[in-house]
PDB file of C-alpha atoms and ligand atoms in Angstrom:
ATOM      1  CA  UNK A   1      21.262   8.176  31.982  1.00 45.00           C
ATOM      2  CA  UNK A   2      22.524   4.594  32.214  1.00 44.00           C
ATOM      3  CA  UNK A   3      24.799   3.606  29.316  1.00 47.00           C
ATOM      4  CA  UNK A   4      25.151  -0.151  29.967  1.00 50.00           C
ATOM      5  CA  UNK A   5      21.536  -1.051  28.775  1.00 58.00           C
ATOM      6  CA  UNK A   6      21.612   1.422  26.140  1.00 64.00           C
ATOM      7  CA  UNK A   7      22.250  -0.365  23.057  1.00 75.00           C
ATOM      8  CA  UNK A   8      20.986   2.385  20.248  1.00 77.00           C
ATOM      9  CA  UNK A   9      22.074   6.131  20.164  1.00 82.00           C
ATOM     10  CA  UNK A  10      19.378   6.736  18.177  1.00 87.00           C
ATOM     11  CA  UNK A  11      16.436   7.502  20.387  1.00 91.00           C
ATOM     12  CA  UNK A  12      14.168  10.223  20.956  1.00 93.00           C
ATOM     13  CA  UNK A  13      12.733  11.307  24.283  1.00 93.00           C
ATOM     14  CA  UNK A  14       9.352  11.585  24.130  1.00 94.00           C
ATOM     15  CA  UNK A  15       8.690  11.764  28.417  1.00 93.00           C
ATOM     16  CA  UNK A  16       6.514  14.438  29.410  1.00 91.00           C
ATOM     17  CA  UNK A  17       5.672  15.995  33.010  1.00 89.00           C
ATOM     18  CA  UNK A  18       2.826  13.107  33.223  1.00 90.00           C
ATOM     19  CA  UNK A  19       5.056   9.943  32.048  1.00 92.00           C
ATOM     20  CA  UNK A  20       7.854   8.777  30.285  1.00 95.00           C
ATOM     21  CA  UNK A  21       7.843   7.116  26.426  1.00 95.00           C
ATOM     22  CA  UNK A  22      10.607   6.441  24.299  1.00 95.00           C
ATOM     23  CA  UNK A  23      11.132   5.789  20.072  1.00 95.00           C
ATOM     24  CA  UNK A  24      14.068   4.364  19.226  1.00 94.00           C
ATOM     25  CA  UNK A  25      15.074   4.122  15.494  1.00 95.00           C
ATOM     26  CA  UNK A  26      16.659   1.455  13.184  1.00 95.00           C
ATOM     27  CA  UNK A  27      20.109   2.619  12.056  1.00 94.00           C
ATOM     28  CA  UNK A  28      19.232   2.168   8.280  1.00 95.00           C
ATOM     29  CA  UNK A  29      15.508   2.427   7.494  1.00 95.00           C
ATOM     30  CA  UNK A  30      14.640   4.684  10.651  1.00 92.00           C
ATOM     31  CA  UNK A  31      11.770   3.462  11.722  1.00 93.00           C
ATOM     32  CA  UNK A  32      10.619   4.247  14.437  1.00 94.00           C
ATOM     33  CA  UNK A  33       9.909   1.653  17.499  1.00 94.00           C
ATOM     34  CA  UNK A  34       7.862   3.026  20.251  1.00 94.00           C
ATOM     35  CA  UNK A  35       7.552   1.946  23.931  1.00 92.00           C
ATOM     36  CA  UNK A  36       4.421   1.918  25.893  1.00 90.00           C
ATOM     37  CA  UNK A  37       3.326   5.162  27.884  1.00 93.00           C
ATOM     38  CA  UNK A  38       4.381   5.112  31.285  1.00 91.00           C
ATOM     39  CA  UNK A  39       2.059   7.527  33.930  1.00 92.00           C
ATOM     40  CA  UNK A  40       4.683   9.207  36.160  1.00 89.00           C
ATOM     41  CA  UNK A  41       2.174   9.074  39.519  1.00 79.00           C
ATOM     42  CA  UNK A  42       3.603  11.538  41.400  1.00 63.00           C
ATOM     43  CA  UNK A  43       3.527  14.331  38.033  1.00 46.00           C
ATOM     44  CA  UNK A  44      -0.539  13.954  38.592  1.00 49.00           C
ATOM     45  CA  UNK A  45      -0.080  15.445  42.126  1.00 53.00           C
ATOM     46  CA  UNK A  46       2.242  17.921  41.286  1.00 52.00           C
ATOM     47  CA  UNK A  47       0.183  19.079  37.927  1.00 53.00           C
ATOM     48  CA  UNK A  48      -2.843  18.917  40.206  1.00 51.00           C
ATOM     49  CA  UNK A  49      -1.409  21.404  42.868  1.00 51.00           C
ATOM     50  CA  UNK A  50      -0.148  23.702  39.848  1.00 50.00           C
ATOM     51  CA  UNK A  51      -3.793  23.716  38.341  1.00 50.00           C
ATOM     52  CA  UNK A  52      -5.265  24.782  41.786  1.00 49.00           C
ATOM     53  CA  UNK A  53      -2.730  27.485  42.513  1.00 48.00           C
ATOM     54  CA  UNK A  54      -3.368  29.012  39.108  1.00 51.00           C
ATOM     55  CA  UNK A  55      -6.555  29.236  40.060  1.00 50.00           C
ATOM     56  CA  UNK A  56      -6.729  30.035  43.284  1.00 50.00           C
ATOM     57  CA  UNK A  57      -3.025  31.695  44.148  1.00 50.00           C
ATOM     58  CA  UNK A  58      -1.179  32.632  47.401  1.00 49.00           C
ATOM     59  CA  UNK A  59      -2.110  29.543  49.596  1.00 49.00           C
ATOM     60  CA  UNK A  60      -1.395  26.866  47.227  1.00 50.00           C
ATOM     61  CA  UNK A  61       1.431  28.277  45.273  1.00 52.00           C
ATOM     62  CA  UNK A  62       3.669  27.423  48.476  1.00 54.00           C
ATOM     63  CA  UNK A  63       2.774  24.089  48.362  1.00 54.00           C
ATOM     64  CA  UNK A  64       2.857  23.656  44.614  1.00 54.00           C
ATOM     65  CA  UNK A  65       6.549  25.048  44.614  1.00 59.00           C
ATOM     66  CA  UNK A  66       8.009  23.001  47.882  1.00 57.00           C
ATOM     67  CA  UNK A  67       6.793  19.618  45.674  1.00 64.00           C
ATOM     68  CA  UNK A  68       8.743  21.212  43.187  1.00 69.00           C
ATOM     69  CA  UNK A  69      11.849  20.280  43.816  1.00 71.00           C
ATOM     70  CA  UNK A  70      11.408  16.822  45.366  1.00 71.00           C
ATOM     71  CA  UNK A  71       9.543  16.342  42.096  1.00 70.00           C
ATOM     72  CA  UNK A  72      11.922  17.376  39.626  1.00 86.00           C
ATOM     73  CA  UNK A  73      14.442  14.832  41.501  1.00 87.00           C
ATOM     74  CA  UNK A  74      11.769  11.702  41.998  1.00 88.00           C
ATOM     75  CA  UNK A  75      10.704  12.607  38.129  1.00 90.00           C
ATOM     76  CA  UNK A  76      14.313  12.176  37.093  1.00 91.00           C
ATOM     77  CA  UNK A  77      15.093   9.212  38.884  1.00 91.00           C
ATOM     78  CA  UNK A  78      11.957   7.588  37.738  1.00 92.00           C
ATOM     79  CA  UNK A  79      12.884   9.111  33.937  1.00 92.00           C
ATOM     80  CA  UNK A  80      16.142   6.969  34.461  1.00 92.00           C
ATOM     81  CA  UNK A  81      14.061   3.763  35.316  1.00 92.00           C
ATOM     82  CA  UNK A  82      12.242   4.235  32.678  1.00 93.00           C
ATOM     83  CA  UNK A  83      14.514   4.989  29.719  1.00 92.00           C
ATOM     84  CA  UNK A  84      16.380   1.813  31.204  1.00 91.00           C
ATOM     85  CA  UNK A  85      12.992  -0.381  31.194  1.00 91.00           C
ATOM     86  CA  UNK A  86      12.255   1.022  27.773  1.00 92.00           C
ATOM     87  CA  UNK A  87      15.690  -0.603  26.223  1.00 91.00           C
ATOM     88  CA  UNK A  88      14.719  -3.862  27.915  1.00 91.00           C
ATOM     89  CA  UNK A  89      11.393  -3.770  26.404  1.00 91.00           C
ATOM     90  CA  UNK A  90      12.842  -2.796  22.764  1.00 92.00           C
ATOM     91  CA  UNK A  91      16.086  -4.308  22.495  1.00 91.00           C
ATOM     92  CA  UNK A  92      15.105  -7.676  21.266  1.00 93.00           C
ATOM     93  CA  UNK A  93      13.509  -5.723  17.831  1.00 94.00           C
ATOM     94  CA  UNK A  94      17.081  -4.706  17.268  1.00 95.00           C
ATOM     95  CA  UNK A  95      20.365  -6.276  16.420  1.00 94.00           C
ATOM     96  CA  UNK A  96      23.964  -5.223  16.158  1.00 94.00           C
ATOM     97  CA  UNK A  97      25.682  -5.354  12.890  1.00 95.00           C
ATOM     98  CA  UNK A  98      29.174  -7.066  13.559  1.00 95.00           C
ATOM     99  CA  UNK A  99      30.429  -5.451  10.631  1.00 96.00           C
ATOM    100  CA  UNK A 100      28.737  -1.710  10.607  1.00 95.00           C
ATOM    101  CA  UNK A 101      27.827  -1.710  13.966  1.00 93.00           C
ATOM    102  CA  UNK A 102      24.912  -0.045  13.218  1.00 94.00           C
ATOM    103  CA  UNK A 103      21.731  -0.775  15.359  1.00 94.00           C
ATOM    104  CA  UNK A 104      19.171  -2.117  12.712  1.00 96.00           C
ATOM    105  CA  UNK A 105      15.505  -3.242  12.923  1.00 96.00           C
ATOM    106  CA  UNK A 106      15.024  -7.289  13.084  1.00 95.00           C
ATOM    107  CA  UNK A 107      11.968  -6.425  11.002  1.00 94.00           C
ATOM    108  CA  UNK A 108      13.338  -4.984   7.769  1.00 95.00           C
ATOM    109  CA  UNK A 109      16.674  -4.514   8.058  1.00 96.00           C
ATOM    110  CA  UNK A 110      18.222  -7.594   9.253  1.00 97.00           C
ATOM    111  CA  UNK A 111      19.666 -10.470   6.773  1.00 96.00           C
ATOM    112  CA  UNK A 112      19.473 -13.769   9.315  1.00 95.00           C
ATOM    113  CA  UNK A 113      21.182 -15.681   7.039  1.00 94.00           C
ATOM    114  CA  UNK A 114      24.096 -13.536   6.996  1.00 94.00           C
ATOM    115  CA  UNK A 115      24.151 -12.733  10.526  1.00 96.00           C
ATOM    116  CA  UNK A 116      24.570  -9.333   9.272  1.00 96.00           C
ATOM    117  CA  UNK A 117      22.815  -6.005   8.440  1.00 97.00           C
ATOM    118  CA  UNK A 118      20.959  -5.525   4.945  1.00 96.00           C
ATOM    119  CA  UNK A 119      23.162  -2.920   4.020  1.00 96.00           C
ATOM    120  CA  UNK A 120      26.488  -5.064   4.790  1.00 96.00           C
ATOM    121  CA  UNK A 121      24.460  -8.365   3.471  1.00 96.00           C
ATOM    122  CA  UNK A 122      21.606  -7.157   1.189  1.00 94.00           C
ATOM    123  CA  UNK A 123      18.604  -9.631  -0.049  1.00 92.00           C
ATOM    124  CA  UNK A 124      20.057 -10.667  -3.145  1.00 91.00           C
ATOM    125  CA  UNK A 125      16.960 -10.651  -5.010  1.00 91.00           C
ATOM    126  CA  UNK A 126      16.263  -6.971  -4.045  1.00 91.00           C
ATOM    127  CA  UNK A 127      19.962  -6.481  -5.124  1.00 91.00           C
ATOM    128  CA  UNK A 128      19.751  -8.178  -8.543  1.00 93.00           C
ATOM    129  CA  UNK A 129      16.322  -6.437  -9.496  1.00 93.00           C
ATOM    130  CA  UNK A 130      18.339  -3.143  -8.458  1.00 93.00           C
ATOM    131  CA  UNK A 131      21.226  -4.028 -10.675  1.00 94.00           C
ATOM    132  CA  UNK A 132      19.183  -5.253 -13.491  1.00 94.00           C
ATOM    133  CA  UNK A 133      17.296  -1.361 -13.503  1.00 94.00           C
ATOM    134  CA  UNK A 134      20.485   0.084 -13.376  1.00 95.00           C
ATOM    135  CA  UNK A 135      21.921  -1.595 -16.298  1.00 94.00           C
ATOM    136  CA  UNK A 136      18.503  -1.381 -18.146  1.00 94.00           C
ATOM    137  CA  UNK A 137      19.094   2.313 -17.668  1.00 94.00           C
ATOM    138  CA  UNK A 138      22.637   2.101 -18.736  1.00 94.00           C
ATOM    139  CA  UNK A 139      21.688   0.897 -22.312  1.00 92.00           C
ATOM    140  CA  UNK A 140      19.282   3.545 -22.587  1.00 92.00           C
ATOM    141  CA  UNK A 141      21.873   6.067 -22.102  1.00 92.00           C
ATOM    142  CA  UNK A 142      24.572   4.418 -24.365  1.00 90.00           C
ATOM    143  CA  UNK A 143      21.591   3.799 -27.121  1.00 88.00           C
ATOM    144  CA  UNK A 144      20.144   7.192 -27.116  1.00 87.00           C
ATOM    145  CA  UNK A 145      20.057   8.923 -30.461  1.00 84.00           C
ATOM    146  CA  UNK A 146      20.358  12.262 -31.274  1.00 77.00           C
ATOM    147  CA  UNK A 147      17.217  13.817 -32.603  1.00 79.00           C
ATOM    148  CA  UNK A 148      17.313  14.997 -35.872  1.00 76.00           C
ATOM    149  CA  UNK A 149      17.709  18.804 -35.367  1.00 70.00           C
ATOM    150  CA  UNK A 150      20.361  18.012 -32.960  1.00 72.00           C
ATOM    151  CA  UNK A 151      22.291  16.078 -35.493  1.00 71.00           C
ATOM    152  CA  UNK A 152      22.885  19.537 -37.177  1.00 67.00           C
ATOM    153  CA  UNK A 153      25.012  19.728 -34.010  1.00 65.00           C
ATOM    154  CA  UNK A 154      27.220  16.142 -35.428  1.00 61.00           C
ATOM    155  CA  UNK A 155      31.078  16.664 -35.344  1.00 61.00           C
ATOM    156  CA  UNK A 156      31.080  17.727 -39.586  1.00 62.00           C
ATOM    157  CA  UNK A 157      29.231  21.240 -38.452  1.00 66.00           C
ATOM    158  CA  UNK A 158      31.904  21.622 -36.339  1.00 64.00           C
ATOM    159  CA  UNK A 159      34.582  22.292 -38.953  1.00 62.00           C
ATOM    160  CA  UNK A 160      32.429  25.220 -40.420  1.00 63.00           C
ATOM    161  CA  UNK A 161      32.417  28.591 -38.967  1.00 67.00           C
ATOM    162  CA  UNK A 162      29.001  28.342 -36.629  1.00 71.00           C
ATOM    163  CA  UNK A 163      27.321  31.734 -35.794  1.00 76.00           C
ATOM    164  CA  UNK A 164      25.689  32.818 -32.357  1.00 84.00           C
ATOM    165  CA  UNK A 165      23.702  35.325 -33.540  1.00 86.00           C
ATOM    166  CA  UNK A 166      23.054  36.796 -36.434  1.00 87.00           C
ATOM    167  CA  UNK A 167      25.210  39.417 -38.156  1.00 82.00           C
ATOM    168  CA  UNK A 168      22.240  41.032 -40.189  1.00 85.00           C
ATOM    169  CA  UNK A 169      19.491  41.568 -37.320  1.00 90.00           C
ATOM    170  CA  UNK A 170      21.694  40.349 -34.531  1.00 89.00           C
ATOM    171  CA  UNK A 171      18.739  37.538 -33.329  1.00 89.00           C
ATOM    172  CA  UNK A 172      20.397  34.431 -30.989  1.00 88.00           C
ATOM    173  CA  UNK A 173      20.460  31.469 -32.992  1.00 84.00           C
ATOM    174  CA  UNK A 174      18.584  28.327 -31.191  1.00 84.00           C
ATOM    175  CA  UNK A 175      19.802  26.045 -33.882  1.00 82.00           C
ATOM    176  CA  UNK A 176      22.856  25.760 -36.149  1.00 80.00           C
ATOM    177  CA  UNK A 177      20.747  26.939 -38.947  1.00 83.00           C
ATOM    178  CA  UNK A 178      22.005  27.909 -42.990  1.00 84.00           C
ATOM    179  CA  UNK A 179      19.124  30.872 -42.361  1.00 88.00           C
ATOM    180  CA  UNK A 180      18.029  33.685 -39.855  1.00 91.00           C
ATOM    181  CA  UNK A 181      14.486  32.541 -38.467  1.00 91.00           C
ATOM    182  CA  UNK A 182      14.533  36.222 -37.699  1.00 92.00           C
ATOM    183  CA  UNK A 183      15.283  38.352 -40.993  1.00 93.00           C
ATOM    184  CA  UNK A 184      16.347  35.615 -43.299  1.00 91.00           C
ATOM    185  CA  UNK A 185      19.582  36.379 -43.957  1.00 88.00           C
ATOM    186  CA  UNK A 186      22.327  33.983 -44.690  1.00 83.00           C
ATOM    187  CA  UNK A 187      24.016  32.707 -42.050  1.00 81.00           C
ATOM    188  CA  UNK A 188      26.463  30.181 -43.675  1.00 77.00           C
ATOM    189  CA  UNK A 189      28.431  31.242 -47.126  1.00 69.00           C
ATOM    190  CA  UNK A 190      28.301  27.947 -49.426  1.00 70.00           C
ATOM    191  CA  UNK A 191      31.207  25.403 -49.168  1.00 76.00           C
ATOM    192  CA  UNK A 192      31.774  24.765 -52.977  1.00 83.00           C
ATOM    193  CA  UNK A 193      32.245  27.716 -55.640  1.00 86.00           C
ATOM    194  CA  UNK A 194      29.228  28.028 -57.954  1.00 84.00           C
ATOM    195  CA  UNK A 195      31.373  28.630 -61.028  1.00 87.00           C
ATOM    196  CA  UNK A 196      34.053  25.295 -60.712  1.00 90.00           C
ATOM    197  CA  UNK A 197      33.005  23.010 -57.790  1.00 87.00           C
ATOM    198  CA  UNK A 198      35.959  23.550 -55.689  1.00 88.00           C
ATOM    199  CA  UNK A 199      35.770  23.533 -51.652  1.00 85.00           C
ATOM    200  CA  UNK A 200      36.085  27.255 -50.454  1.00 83.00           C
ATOM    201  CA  UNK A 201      37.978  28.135 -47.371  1.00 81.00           C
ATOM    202  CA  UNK A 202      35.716  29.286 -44.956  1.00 73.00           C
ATOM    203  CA  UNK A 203      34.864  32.976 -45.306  1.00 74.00           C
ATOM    204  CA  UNK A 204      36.427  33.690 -48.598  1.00 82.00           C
ATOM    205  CA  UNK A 205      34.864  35.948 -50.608  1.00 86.00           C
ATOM    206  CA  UNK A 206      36.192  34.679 -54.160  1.00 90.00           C
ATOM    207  CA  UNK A 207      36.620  30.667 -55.461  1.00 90.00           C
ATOM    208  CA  UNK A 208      40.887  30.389 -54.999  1.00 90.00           C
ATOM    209  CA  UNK A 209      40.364  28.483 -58.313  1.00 91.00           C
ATOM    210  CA  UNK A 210      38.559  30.089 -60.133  1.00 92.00           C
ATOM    211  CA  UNK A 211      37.812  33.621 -58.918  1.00 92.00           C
ATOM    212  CA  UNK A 212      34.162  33.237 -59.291  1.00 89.00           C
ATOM    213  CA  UNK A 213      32.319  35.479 -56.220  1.00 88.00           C
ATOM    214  CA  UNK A 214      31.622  33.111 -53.293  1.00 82.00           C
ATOM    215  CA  UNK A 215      28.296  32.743 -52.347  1.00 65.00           C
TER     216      UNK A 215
HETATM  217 ZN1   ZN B 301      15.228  -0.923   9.730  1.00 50.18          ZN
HETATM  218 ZN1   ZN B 302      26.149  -3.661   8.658  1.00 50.18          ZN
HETATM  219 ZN1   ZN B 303      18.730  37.951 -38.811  1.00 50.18          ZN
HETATM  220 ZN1   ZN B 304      35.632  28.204 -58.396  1.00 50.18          ZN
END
């Protein structure tokens, strides 16, 4: 395949036995850019010969496989001439990126201002509507309350003792609740004695002021 007028890598083949077509794709956007179908003349003979030595065997089949060869060679010579025509005919819908050297589409994907590619030299107007959603989006995150269950979840819970589960019926807990939703049973003892007001250590079972049985 000739190199020198092949100015994307990124092409597929889409020749058949009958003729040869080509897509070549923009770098960034990947569109697709097709050429026109060209007939390969001498695959109708060939495919003809094939159709009538399927149907007829023996005598044809001799003929159909001598063409064979000296098709397979004309087909990729002409396959050459036409990948090479096909770059001619699409080039000019492409340009180079100086910077990225990626092949891009003239169409979408090309800044002419900028002499460069829109991913090197983006529309500024797409690029400030982009960066105006993102820092819309931004706020949201850094204004986002907590809902009010979750606030149960705030950093004063944290010095209490929480519980997973339940020590009476042993049910997960969804929420950092003072009650089992299962059986009822207390899940948190009370932070201030009954009897004199004083903050209990977590877990003790009598006021250290005033011996009065924790809750
Ligand atoms: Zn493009
Ligand atoms: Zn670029
Ligand atoms: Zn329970
Ligand atoms: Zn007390």
């Amino acid at each position: 395949m000739s190199d020198s007028i092949q100015f994307s890598r990124n092409y597929s083949d889409k020749s058949t036995e009958q003729g040869f077509q080509f897509e070549f794709f923009c770098d960034r956007c990947s569109n697709g850019f097709r050429t026109s179908f060209r007939p390969y003349a001498i695959g109708k003979i060939s495919s003809a010969l094939g159709t009538a030595s399927s149907l007829f065997g023996g005598v044809f089949s001799t003929a159909a496989n001598a063409s064979e060869s000296v098709r397979s060679a004309n087909w990729e010579r002409a396959h050459d001439e036409a990948f090479v025509e096909a770059a001619k005919e699409l080039r000019p819908q492409f340009m180079q990126c100086p910077r990225c050297s990626a092949w891009v589409c003239r169409e979408k994907c090309w800044n002419t201002k900028k002499g460069l590619c829109k991913g090197c030299a983006p529309d500024l107007g797409v690029e400030m509507s982009a960066a105006q959603s993102s820092r819309s989006v931004e706020e949201v995150w850094a204004h986002a309350a907590m809902a009010e269950e979750d606030k149960k979840l705030g950093e004063e819970n944290w010095r209490e003792t929480i519980r997973a589960s339940c020590p009476q019926c042993g049910a997960p807990q969804a929420t950092n609740a003072k009650f089992c939703p299962e059986c009822g049973a207390k899940l948190k003892s009370s932070e201030f004695c009954t009897g004199c007001g004083a903050k209990l250590v977590p877990g003790a079972k009598f006021c250290a002021e005033c011996g009065q049985k924790a809750g």
